[in-house]
Short mmCIF file of C-alpha atoms in Angstrom, two decimals:
data_model
loop_
_atom_site.label_atom_id
_atom_site.label_comp_id
_atom_site.label_asym_id
_atom_site.label_seq_id
_atom_site.Cartn_x
_atom_site.Cartn_y
_atom_site.Cartn_z
CA UNK A 53 125.30 107.93 98.19
CA UNK A 54 126.74 110.09 95.42
CA UNK A 55 129.79 112.22 96.16
CA UNK A 56 131.32 115.00 94.11
CA UNK A 57 134.93 116.09 93.94
CA UNK A 58 135.48 119.80 94.44
CA UNK A 59 137.05 121.50 91.45
CA UNK A 60 140.39 123.12 92.38
CA UNK A 61 140.45 126.90 92.27
CA UNK A 62 142.37 128.26 89.27
CA UNK A 63 144.02 131.38 90.63
CA UNK A 64 145.16 132.56 87.19
CA UNK A 65 141.51 133.00 86.19
CA UNK A 66 141.15 135.77 88.77
CA UNK A 67 143.83 137.92 87.09
CA UNK A 68 143.65 140.05 83.97
CA UNK A 69 147.24 139.03 83.19
CA UNK A 70 149.90 136.98 84.83
CA UNK A 71 153.16 137.59 86.68
CA UNK A 72 155.56 140.21 85.40
CA UNK A 73 153.62 140.42 82.13
CA UNK A 74 151.29 142.72 84.12
CA UNK A 75 153.95 145.41 84.37
CA UNK A 76 153.14 148.83 83.00
CA UNK A 77 154.79 148.92 79.54
CA UNK A 78 158.36 150.24 79.79
CA UNK A 79 157.86 153.20 77.48
CA UNK A 80 154.77 154.36 79.37
CA UNK A 81 156.53 153.89 82.71
CA UNK A 82 159.50 155.98 81.61
CA UNK A 83 157.12 158.77 80.58
CA UNK A 84 155.52 158.69 84.03
CA UNK A 85 158.86 158.76 85.85
CA UNK A 86 160.54 161.40 83.68
CA UNK A 87 161.71 164.30 85.82
CA UNK A 88 160.92 162.61 89.12
CA UNK A 89 164.09 162.44 91.17
CA UNK A 90 164.92 163.32 94.74
CA UNK A 91 168.07 164.49 96.50
CA UNK A 92 171.16 162.30 96.41
CA UNK A 93 171.90 162.87 100.08
CA UNK A 94 169.88 163.08 103.28
CA UNK A 95 170.43 164.85 106.56
CA UNK A 96 172.22 161.75 107.84
CA UNK A 97 174.73 162.00 104.96
CA UNK A 98 173.60 158.74 103.40
CA UNK A 99 174.11 158.97 99.63
CA UNK A 100 171.90 157.52 96.94
CA UNK A 101 174.20 155.43 94.74
CA UNK A 102 171.51 153.97 92.49
CA UNK A 103 168.12 155.58 91.93
CA UNK A 104 165.74 156.38 89.10
CA UNK A 105 168.31 157.69 86.63
CA UNK A 106 169.43 154.37 85.09
CA UNK A 107 166.31 152.27 85.67
CA UNK A 108 168.28 149.68 87.64
CA UNK A 109 166.82 146.75 89.58
CA UNK A 110 166.81 148.30 93.06
CA UNK A 111 167.68 151.48 94.92
CA UNK A 112 170.99 151.63 96.79
CA UNK A 113 172.16 154.05 99.49
CA UNK A 114 175.42 154.08 101.38
CA UNK A 115 175.49 154.02 105.16
CA UNK A 116 178.59 155.64 106.70
CA UNK A 117 180.55 154.06 109.52
CA UNK A 118 181.56 155.93 112.70
CA UNK A 119 184.34 157.72 110.83
CA UNK A 120 182.02 158.78 108.03
CA UNK A 121 183.34 156.31 105.44
CA UNK A 122 180.67 154.56 103.30
CA UNK A 123 181.37 151.05 104.53
CA UNK A 124 178.11 149.38 103.47
CA UNK A 125 175.26 149.84 101.05
CA UNK A 126 171.58 149.25 101.76
CA UNK A 127 169.62 147.77 98.84
CA UNK A 128 165.86 148.34 98.73
CA UNK A 129 163.24 146.99 96.34
CA UNK A 130 159.61 145.91 96.07
CA UNK A 131 157.89 143.55 93.64
CA UNK A 132 154.44 142.00 93.46
CA UNK A 133 152.12 140.65 90.79
CA UNK A 134 148.97 138.71 89.96
CA UNK A 135 148.95 134.87 89.94
CA UNK A 136 151.29 133.37 87.38
CA UNK A 137 150.33 129.76 88.23
CA UNK A 138 147.23 128.18 89.75
CA UNK A 139 148.96 126.51 92.69
CA UNK A 140 148.97 129.04 95.57
CA UNK A 141 152.12 127.66 97.23
CA UNK A 142 154.05 127.78 93.96
CA UNK A 143 152.81 131.30 93.28
CA UNK A 144 154.09 132.40 96.68
CA UNK A 145 157.48 130.81 96.05
CA UNK A 146 157.75 132.38 92.59
CA UNK A 147 156.78 135.85 93.77
CA UNK A 148 159.26 135.73 96.66
CA UNK A 149 162.12 134.51 94.46
CA UNK A 150 161.31 137.26 91.98
CA UNK A 151 161.34 139.98 94.66
CA UNK A 152 164.61 138.73 96.18
CA UNK A 153 166.16 138.66 92.70
CA UNK A 154 166.40 142.45 92.56
CA UNK A 155 168.76 142.41 95.55
CA UNK A 156 170.89 139.66 93.99
CA UNK A 157 170.95 141.58 90.70
CA UNK A 158 172.66 144.45 92.53
CA UNK A 159 175.26 142.15 94.10
CA UNK A 160 173.60 142.24 97.52
CA UNK A 161 172.22 139.73 99.97
CA UNK A 162 168.65 140.04 101.26
CA UNK A 163 168.21 140.54 105.01
CA UNK A 164 164.56 141.42 105.62
CA UNK A 165 161.34 141.12 103.64
CA UNK A 166 157.77 142.18 104.34
CA UNK A 167 154.78 140.66 102.55
CA UNK A 168 152.56 142.63 100.17
CA UNK A 169 149.19 140.90 99.77
CA UNK A 170 146.00 141.93 97.95
CA UNK A 171 143.15 139.45 98.36
CA UNK A 172 139.50 139.23 97.24
CA UNK A 173 138.38 138.14 100.71
CA UNK A 174 134.75 137.48 99.77
CA UNK A 175 135.66 135.36 96.75
CA UNK A 176 138.78 133.36 97.58
CA UNK A 177 139.42 131.37 100.75
CA UNK A 178 142.01 132.62 103.20
CA UNK A 179 143.32 129.05 103.22
CA UNK A 180 144.65 129.81 99.74
CA UNK A 181 146.17 133.08 100.97
CA UNK A 182 147.89 131.19 103.76
CA UNK A 183 149.45 128.84 101.18
CA UNK A 184 150.70 131.82 99.17
CA UNK A 185 152.32 133.30 102.26
CA UNK A 186 153.77 129.92 103.22
CA UNK A 187 155.41 129.66 99.81
CA UNK A 188 156.92 133.11 100.18
CA UNK A 189 158.20 132.31 103.66
CA UNK A 190 159.83 129.07 102.51
CA UNK A 191 161.77 130.82 99.74
CA UNK A 192 162.82 133.66 102.03
CA UNK A 193 163.99 131.08 104.58
CA UNK A 194 166.01 129.33 101.87
CA UNK A 195 167.61 132.69 101.10
CA UNK A 196 168.42 133.35 104.77
CA UNK A 197 166.11 136.36 104.73
CA UNK A 198 163.79 137.22 107.62
CA UNK A 199 160.11 137.89 106.93
CA UNK A 200 158.84 140.48 109.39
CA UNK A 201 155.17 140.98 108.64
CA UNK A 202 153.80 143.11 105.83
CA UNK A 203 150.69 144.79 104.52
CA UNK A 204 147.40 143.46 103.12
CA UNK A 205 144.37 144.97 101.40
CA UNK A 206 140.99 143.72 100.19
CA UNK A 207 141.22 143.78 96.40
CA UNK A 208 139.10 142.29 93.58
CA UNK A 209 142.27 140.83 92.03
CA UNK A 210 144.76 138.73 94.03
CA UNK A 211 148.31 140.03 94.12
CA UNK A 212 151.34 139.00 96.13
CA UNK A 213 154.97 139.96 96.49
CA UNK A 214 157.50 141.41 98.90
CA UNK A 215 159.39 144.55 99.77
CA UNK A 216 162.98 143.51 100.44
CA UNK A 217 165.95 145.17 102.13
CA UNK A 218 169.48 143.87 101.66
CA UNK A 219 173.11 144.75 102.18
CA UNK A 220 175.95 145.04 99.68
CA UNK A 221 179.54 146.21 99.49
CA UNK A 222 179.37 149.67 97.86
CA UNK A 223 182.69 148.98 96.12
CA UNK A 224 181.40 145.71 94.60
CA UNK A 225 177.93 146.51 93.29
CA UNK A 226 176.45 145.00 90.15
CA UNK A 227 174.99 147.94 88.22
CA UNK A 228 173.33 148.22 84.83
CA UNK A 229 175.44 151.27 83.90
CA UNK A 230 178.85 149.63 84.39
CA UNK A 231 179.07 147.75 81.10
CA UNK A 232 182.12 148.41 78.91
CA UNK A 233 183.10 147.35 75.37
CA UNK A 234 184.74 143.92 75.28
CA UNK A 235 182.67 142.42 78.12
CA UNK A 236 180.94 139.12 77.29
CA UNK A 237 177.27 138.65 78.17
CA UNK A 238 176.12 135.62 80.18
CA UNK A 239 172.52 134.53 80.86
CA UNK A 240 171.88 132.36 83.91
CA UNK A 241 168.32 131.08 83.21
CA UNK A 242 166.66 130.03 79.95
CA UNK A 243 163.95 132.17 78.37
CA UNK A 244 160.36 131.20 77.63
CA UNK A 245 158.74 131.57 81.04
CA UNK A 246 156.17 134.05 79.80
CA UNK A 247 154.76 131.98 76.96
CA UNK A 248 154.64 128.82 79.09
CA UNK A 249 152.85 130.69 81.88
CA UNK A 250 150.42 132.13 79.34
CA UNK A 251 149.73 128.63 78.03
CA UNK A 252 149.18 127.42 81.59
CA UNK A 253 146.69 130.25 82.21
CA UNK A 254 144.78 129.44 79.02
CA UNK A 255 144.75 125.64 79.19
CA UNK A 256 145.58 124.55 82.74
CA UNK A 257 148.61 122.58 81.51
CA UNK A 258 151.34 122.53 84.16
CA UNK A 259 154.96 123.07 83.17
CA UNK A 260 157.22 121.79 85.92
CA UNK A 261 160.35 123.04 84.17
CA UNK A 262 158.98 126.58 84.25
CA UNK A 263 158.04 126.40 87.95
CA UNK A 264 161.46 124.97 88.86
CA UNK A 265 163.17 127.80 86.95
CA UNK A 266 161.06 130.53 88.55
CA UNK A 267 161.49 129.35 92.15
CA UNK A 268 165.27 129.02 91.77
CA UNK A 269 167.08 131.81 93.62
CA UNK A 270 169.59 133.99 91.77
CA UNK A 271 171.80 133.87 94.88
CA UNK A 272 174.48 131.55 93.46
CA UNK A 273 174.58 133.39 90.14
CA UNK A 274 175.07 136.71 91.92
CA UNK A 275 177.85 135.31 94.09
CA UNK A 276 179.53 133.78 91.04
CA UNK A 277 179.38 137.11 89.21
CA UNK A 278 181.03 138.89 92.13
CA UNK A 279 183.73 136.22 92.41
CA UNK A 280 184.44 136.66 88.69
CA UNK A 281 184.94 140.39 89.22
CA UNK A 282 181.79 141.44 87.36
CA UNK A 283 180.52 144.96 87.93
CA UNK A 284 177.55 145.02 85.56
CA UNK A 285 174.36 142.94 85.64
CA UNK A 286 170.58 143.05 85.62
CA UNK A 287 167.86 140.47 86.02
CA UNK A 288 165.53 139.50 83.19
CA UNK A 289 161.89 139.94 84.18
CA UNK A 290 158.83 141.71 82.83
CA UNK A 291 160.49 143.79 80.10
CA UNK A 292 161.97 140.66 78.52
CA UNK A 293 165.55 139.84 77.59
CA UNK A 294 165.66 142.52 74.90
CA UNK A 295 164.10 145.17 77.10
CA UNK A 296 166.45 144.66 80.03
CA UNK A 297 169.44 144.34 77.70
CA UNK A 298 168.49 147.60 76.00
CA UNK A 299 168.28 149.34 79.39
CA UNK A 300 171.73 147.98 80.33
CA UNK A 301 173.29 149.01 77.01
CA UNK A 302 171.68 152.46 77.11
CA UNK A 303 172.77 153.11 80.71
CA UNK A 304 176.32 151.96 79.91
CA UNK A 305 176.63 153.86 76.62
CA UNK A 306 177.42 150.72 74.60
CA UNK A 307 175.81 148.38 72.07
CA UNK A 308 175.00 144.76 72.90
CA UNK A 309 175.58 142.19 70.18
CA UNK A 310 173.60 138.98 70.75
CA UNK A 311 174.32 135.56 69.24
CA UNK A 312 170.72 134.35 68.91
CA UNK A 313 171.84 130.74 68.44
CA UNK A 314 173.48 130.80 71.89
CA UNK A 315 170.40 131.96 73.83
CA UNK A 316 168.86 129.08 75.85
CA UNK A 317 165.11 128.41 75.95
CA UNK A 318 162.91 126.21 78.11
CA UNK A 319 161.48 123.05 76.59
CA UNK A 320 158.13 123.85 75.02
CA UNK A 321 158.74 127.58 74.67
CA UNK A 322 158.96 127.66 70.88
CA UNK A 323 155.90 125.46 70.60
CA UNK A 324 153.98 127.85 72.87
CA UNK A 325 154.89 130.78 70.62
CA UNK A 326 153.97 128.80 67.52
CA UNK A 327 150.56 127.99 69.05
CA UNK A 328 149.87 131.64 69.85
CA UNK A 329 150.36 131.81 73.64
CA UNK A 330 152.01 135.22 73.58
CA UNK A 331 150.98 137.82 76.16
CA UNK A 332 150.13 141.42 75.41
CA UNK A 333 153.05 142.40 77.66
CA UNK A 334 155.48 140.53 75.44
CA UNK A 335 154.14 142.22 72.30
CA UNK A 336 154.42 145.62 73.98
CA UNK A 337 158.02 144.81 74.95
CA UNK A 338 158.83 144.01 71.33
CA UNK A 339 157.21 147.21 70.10
CA UNK A 340 159.26 149.20 72.63
CA UNK A 341 162.65 147.80 71.63
CA UNK A 342 162.00 147.64 67.87
CA UNK A 343 163.30 151.19 67.13
CA UNK A 344 166.58 150.52 68.97
CA UNK A 345 167.21 146.93 67.79
CA UNK A 346 168.80 145.57 64.62
CA UNK A 347 166.99 142.23 64.35
CA UNK A 348 169.19 140.90 61.56
CA UNK A 349 167.79 137.60 60.24
CA UNK A 350 165.82 136.74 63.40
CA UNK A 351 162.32 135.49 62.57
CA UNK A 352 159.16 136.68 64.32
CA UNK A 353 159.03 133.74 66.77
CA UNK A 354 162.62 134.38 67.87
CA UNK A 355 161.91 138.09 68.31
CA UNK A 356 158.89 137.29 70.47
CA UNK A 357 160.87 134.86 72.63
CA UNK A 358 163.65 137.40 73.13
CA UNK A 359 161.02 139.97 74.18
CA UNK A 360 159.03 137.44 76.24
CA UNK A 361 157.92 138.90 79.58
CA UNK A 362 159.74 136.74 82.12
CA UNK A 363 158.72 136.17 85.72
CA UNK A 364 161.60 135.45 88.13
CA UNK A 365 164.06 135.10 85.26
CA UNK A 366 167.82 134.81 85.49
CA UNK A 367 170.65 137.30 85.70
CA UNK A 368 172.14 138.89 82.60
CA UNK A 369 175.77 139.46 83.54
CA UNK A 370 178.47 141.40 81.71
CA UNK A 371 181.10 138.77 82.33
CA UNK A 372 181.63 135.02 82.23
CA UNK A 373 180.41 132.88 85.11
CA UNK A 374 180.52 129.08 85.49
CA UNK A 375 177.56 127.19 84.09
CA UNK A 376 175.99 130.14 82.26
CA UNK A 377 176.14 130.35 78.45
CA UNK A 378 177.77 133.37 76.86
CA UNK A 379 175.09 134.84 74.60
CA UNK A 380 176.86 137.92 73.26
CA UNK A 381 179.17 140.80 74.04
CA UNK A 382 179.25 144.54 74.58
CA UNK A 383 180.88 146.66 71.88
CA UNK A 384 181.39 150.41 71.33
CA UNK A 385 178.17 152.31 70.73
CA UNK A 386 176.64 151.89 67.28
CA UNK A 387 173.41 153.06 65.68
CA UNK A 388 171.35 150.52 67.64
CA UNK A 389 171.64 149.60 71.31
CA UNK A 390 171.01 145.90 70.53
CA UNK A 391 172.14 143.95 67.47
CA UNK A 392 171.08 140.35 66.80
CA UNK A 393 173.35 138.06 64.80
#
């Protein structure tokens, strides 16, 4: 009797893009959001500390105690995307770590998450969806964050992520508008996730170093930043290192000077760029930051890696923290918001 081995489903082939590279380009998004802002206070006297104005990683409102003092801050965010890897369990873990990262980037700790799932129910097995959800649950459990249900829709393209609520000390937030001249810049994860994921989507090659980086929580990095007295940070995701650094520098009214030789990259990232595995999202990121960046002597491959659309990347902290390389510093505002040396 002849038997055949079933070919594994390649989830990335059901998506027009992958991971955070599917984000709406930053310039287009800013055009959409321009002028859209709500009140800074509600009838309950909660105050919006962080909203649309600075393009930070999450929204933050204060919650007053019995005496009316703002004794805690609620952090709220949502993040979801198309498959970035073919393995459904890994995709779930990556998407959850990425969603939780926005809370850590604000200096908070996640308390409650709800799943956001879009699934082509007539095309892909629900066994695969269950593995995606299991991966998300395992990462949330590692983070000490409850998962309390969620929302699902029938969609031609699979998507998964989470809406997350966390708590923070309003006096010890990490904000992208709190950078000041003289602060060093530290990066807690290497770059290159986007080009390796794009290579994986195109060829099926699996990059364990990329998966391990993406599923790693930014919890310890956030705690280390707070212990070091940092007040300014952001995470590096779909807009790339240069895009998120530009947003931080612009919000803080400073210029960021980057030592390109100090920026860490994942093994295989430069080779992936050399071989052409660069997403459209990465190229759009580079186009967006080009007018505000002095690229110095950086070659095209380096520029692309610095603009590479990351999924579940690290924290970019204005300060020094143990184990994270210092990749630059903030200086008084110059002609460009980012300068490469």
